[in-house]
């Protein structure tokens, strides 16, 4: 058996600030696990507890997945650059050649002759609408299914599915396309990103402290899957950096690597080289 309690140390305890309940086994001190202050016993409320846990797990899974894998991803990027310096990878649509610089032209790809890639341009819907209707849920669930196993395990995916069902609102805010082999947000796209993030409808989300921005990085499916995973992570990271440093976004922002896929366009693979910015209201 166990007891449930709440901490009221709002000034110095994250569990108290979030209003979370702490479950304490019988025989153990009835104190907060984070700050050590005495707890106030409360009755268990399964429905509310499940909703809170689902929301926390949605954010925690994204944070843990993105940051836990960063050392390995950084190592993969370094290995990729080292190998590419000696030999080019034939058939890769995401080439890794010399260190990239903003606005540098993409390296030529002999396997994609005549494939004219339009210059990157930040795209924002004419009207940003957040909801949790079946269409939005299907789009979100497709992306959860696509997250590579090293980033989020099957168990955590199941938890994310449940969190989607309980979310208040969510929706896509904008997309940032990338040229082949590029991961940095150019100065031009940074300016366009800043303009989009300062529109009145976007500022409504930015002014809501509960709103969370989730940046999904994508690569096209050609080439080495591990390299594409690194590309997708770098693209998501670069958009997060631009949002924080250049656009002044103060909300919580998470970067998630989606790897290489044809989710966004099966015929025009270059359209899968993007980063999506989603807004979630847990």
XYZ file of C-alpha atoms in Angstrom:
282
model
C 0.000 0.000 0.000
C 1.012 3.639 -0.396
C -0.198 7.175 0.246
C -0.402 10.149 -2.100
C 0.474 13.675 -1.102
C 1.117 17.146 -2.500
C 3.993 19.484 -1.738
C 3.136 23.142 -1.065
C 6.692 24.525 -1.273
C 5.820 26.557 -4.389
C 8.868 28.799 -4.136
C 11.488 26.080 -4.188
C 9.958 22.857 -5.533
C 9.098 22.010 -9.142
C 6.657 19.293 -8.024
C 4.723 21.850 -5.972
C 4.759 24.370 -8.842
C 3.304 21.770 -11.215
C 0.761 20.589 -8.656
C 1.970 17.003 -8.993
C 1.149 14.298 -6.501
C 3.842 12.174 -4.893
C 3.201 8.520 -4.074
C 4.941 7.407 -0.870
C 5.131 3.694 0.087
C 3.983 2.782 3.573
C 6.766 2.962 6.105
C 8.620 5.729 4.239
C 8.809 9.370 5.438
C 5.815 11.305 4.101
C 7.923 14.091 2.546
C 8.446 15.558 -0.919
C 10.897 13.554 -3.040
C 12.375 16.734 -4.511
C 12.633 19.281 -1.692
C 12.129 17.132 1.429
C 9.285 19.256 2.811
C 6.294 17.532 4.508
C 3.482 16.510 2.173
C -0.254 17.048 2.557
C -2.110 13.784 2.045
C -4.660 13.742 -0.786
C -7.016 11.156 -2.138
C -6.027 9.424 -5.326
C -7.716 10.747 -8.464
C -6.898 8.310 -11.293
C -8.368 10.354 -14.132
C -6.574 13.537 -13.151
C -3.353 11.680 -12.401
C -3.376 10.016 -15.821
C -3.926 13.369 -17.537
C -1.032 14.983 -15.666
C 1.297 12.047 -16.299
C 0.357 11.968 -19.980
C 1.203 15.653 -20.419
C 4.469 15.381 -18.528
C 5.517 12.325 -20.511
C 4.853 14.100 -23.804
C 7.318 16.834 -22.912
C 9.738 14.555 -21.061
C 9.932 12.026 -23.900
C 10.825 14.743 -26.396
C 13.419 16.304 -24.102
C 15.014 13.020 -23.064
C 15.019 11.653 -26.600
C 16.578 14.734 -28.146
C 19.222 15.392 -25.521
C 20.117 11.814 -24.611
C 21.059 11.063 -28.196
C 23.024 14.257 -28.827
C 26.501 12.857 -27.899
C 26.018 9.928 -30.281
C 24.654 12.155 -33.006
C 27.572 14.575 -32.634
C 29.950 11.629 -32.941
C 28.166 10.450 -36.098
C 28.412 13.918 -37.636
C 32.153 14.033 -36.955
C 32.695 10.559 -38.446
C 30.657 11.499 -41.497
C 32.745 14.609 -42.125
C 35.969 12.666 -41.665
C 34.958 9.961 -44.147
C 33.623 12.490 -46.654
C 36.913 14.354 -46.639
C 38.585 11.289 -48.161
C 35.813 9.848 -50.348
C 32.422 11.052 -51.526
C 29.358 8.949 -50.713
C 27.794 7.931 -54.072
C 24.006 8.179 -54.384
C 23.473 10.243 -51.266
C 20.935 13.016 -51.527
C 22.226 14.488 -48.266
C 25.949 14.959 -49.121
C 28.503 15.723 -46.433
C 31.466 17.540 -47.947
C 33.086 20.629 -46.462
C 31.934 22.460 -43.338
C 28.876 24.417 -44.317
C 28.343 28.135 -44.170
C 25.028 30.001 -44.276
C 23.735 30.665 -47.801
C 26.496 28.506 -49.370
C 25.263 26.734 -52.536
C 24.567 22.989 -52.130
C 27.178 20.532 -53.362
C 26.406 19.073 -56.833
C 24.839 15.609 -56.889
C 25.478 13.589 -60.081
C 22.561 11.249 -59.285
C 20.002 14.063 -59.266
C 20.545 15.692 -62.691
C 17.842 18.152 -63.615
C 16.402 18.141 -60.089
C 15.873 21.861 -59.631
C 15.494 22.619 -55.930
C 13.676 25.883 -55.177
C 15.421 28.210 -52.751
C 14.400 27.633 -49.135
C 11.480 29.710 -47.949
C 9.767 29.770 -44.578
C 6.155 28.688 -45.090
C 3.334 29.626 -42.708
C -0.352 28.705 -43.130
C -2.672 31.563 -44.074
C -4.456 30.943 -40.769
C -2.968 29.111 -37.808
C -5.645 27.085 -36.050
C -4.985 24.844 -33.073
C -7.385 22.015 -32.279
C -7.448 18.287 -31.559
C -9.755 17.054 -34.300
C -9.200 13.713 -36.024
C -7.242 15.235 -38.921
C -4.691 16.854 -36.622
C -4.442 13.709 -34.494
C -3.737 11.586 -37.589
C -0.930 13.914 -38.653
C 0.601 13.906 -35.171
C 0.324 10.120 -34.803
C 1.998 9.612 -38.203
C 4.945 11.635 -36.979
C 5.133 9.758 -33.682
C 5.201 6.483 -35.647
C 8.071 7.879 -37.723
C 10.340 8.855 -34.796
C 13.358 6.465 -34.956
C 13.667 3.879 -32.187
C 16.960 5.337 -30.858
C 15.130 8.604 -30.152
C 11.921 7.273 -28.576
C 11.273 3.652 -27.547
C 8.055 1.771 -28.321
C 6.948 2.098 -24.698
C 7.393 5.865 -24.785
C 5.602 6.036 -28.142
C 2.582 4.424 -26.499
C 2.728 7.105 -23.820
C 2.921 9.805 -26.483
C -0.169 8.367 -28.185
C -2.081 8.704 -24.915
C -0.758 12.241 -24.402
C -2.029 13.248 -27.864
C -5.503 12.049 -26.926
C -5.454 14.251 -23.812
C -3.829 17.404 -25.247
C -5.980 20.547 -25.219
C -4.812 21.888 -28.583
C -2.016 21.395 -31.106
C -1.181 22.363 -34.657
C 1.590 23.143 -37.139
C 2.832 26.729 -37.063
C 5.352 26.908 -39.913
C 7.962 24.988 -41.936
C 11.565 25.817 -42.802
C 12.902 24.072 -45.965
C 16.609 23.283 -46.449
C 18.812 22.826 -49.510
C 20.486 19.458 -50.073
C 23.255 18.870 -47.553
C 22.483 22.024 -45.557
C 21.434 22.258 -41.934
C 22.006 25.904 -40.990
C 19.177 28.429 -41.151
C 20.327 31.147 -43.542
C 20.228 34.846 -42.698
C 17.352 35.286 -45.175
C 15.305 32.481 -43.623
C 16.097 33.705 -40.121
C 14.566 37.066 -41.071
C 11.496 35.295 -42.514
C 11.250 33.126 -39.387
C 11.401 36.214 -37.172
C 8.664 37.896 -39.214
C 6.421 34.817 -38.920
C 7.012 34.501 -35.173
C 6.065 38.153 -34.620
C 2.664 37.952 -36.304
C -0.276 38.626 -33.942
C -1.609 35.051 -34.074
C 1.861 33.680 -33.265
C 2.407 36.158 -30.434
C -0.774 34.818 -28.817
C 1.008 31.465 -28.399
C 4.312 33.042 -27.356
C 2.513 35.021 -24.643
C 0.990 31.810 -23.249
C 3.539 30.336 -20.769
C 1.948 26.885 -21.099
C 2.491 26.765 -24.884
C 5.314 24.445 -25.959
C 7.001 24.639 -29.368
C 8.226 21.338 -30.844
C 10.593 21.472 -33.836
C 10.701 18.301 -35.954
C 13.744 17.974 -38.215
C 13.486 15.887 -41.405
C 15.849 14.597 -44.127
C 15.029 12.898 -47.419
C 15.232 9.056 -47.408
C 18.234 8.673 -49.711
C 21.718 7.950 -48.413
C 22.837 6.499 -45.094
C 20.042 6.367 -42.443
C 22.414 7.292 -39.613
C 23.708 10.303 -41.544
C 20.143 11.366 -42.342
C 19.260 11.118 -38.652
C 22.173 13.452 -37.896
C 21.037 15.851 -40.631
C 17.487 15.922 -39.269
C 18.744 16.598 -35.726
C 21.017 19.421 -36.907
C 18.162 21.037 -38.830
C 15.862 20.933 -35.817
C 18.627 22.276 -33.566
C 19.411 25.153 -35.940
C 15.760 26.248 -36.029
C 15.537 26.084 -32.219
C 18.692 28.199 -31.964
C 17.298 30.777 -34.394
C 13.988 30.910 -32.504
C 15.732 31.437 -29.175
C 18.669 33.695 -30.108
C 17.398 35.654 -33.101
C 13.632 35.715 -32.539
C 13.497 35.998 -28.756
C 11.147 33.048 -28.135
C 10.953 32.481 -24.364
C 8.669 29.428 -24.362
C 9.912 25.878 -23.946
C 11.192 24.688 -27.353
C 12.179 21.074 -28.100
C 14.126 19.712 -31.085
C 13.301 16.188 -32.300
C 15.180 14.269 -35.035
C 12.833 12.457 -37.428
C 15.539 10.965 -39.684
C 15.135 10.387 -43.414
C 11.643 9.799 -44.793
C 9.219 10.533 -47.627
C 6.382 11.427 -45.258
C 5.914 14.931 -46.650
C 6.243 14.141 -50.374
C 6.877 10.689 -51.873
C 7.547 11.981 -55.397
C 9.521 15.180 -54.812
C 11.965 13.956 -52.190
C 13.656 17.329 -51.808
C 10.468 18.579 -50.124
C 11.268 16.260 -47.190
C 14.332 18.354 -46.265
C 12.549 20.603 -43.807
C 11.953 21.435 -40.169
C 8.374 21.729 -38.894
C 7.469 23.963 -35.947
C 4.445 22.709 -33.987
C 2.609 24.371 -31.097
C 1.266 22.174 -28.287
C -1.018 23.250 -25.451
C -0.842 20.309 -22.963
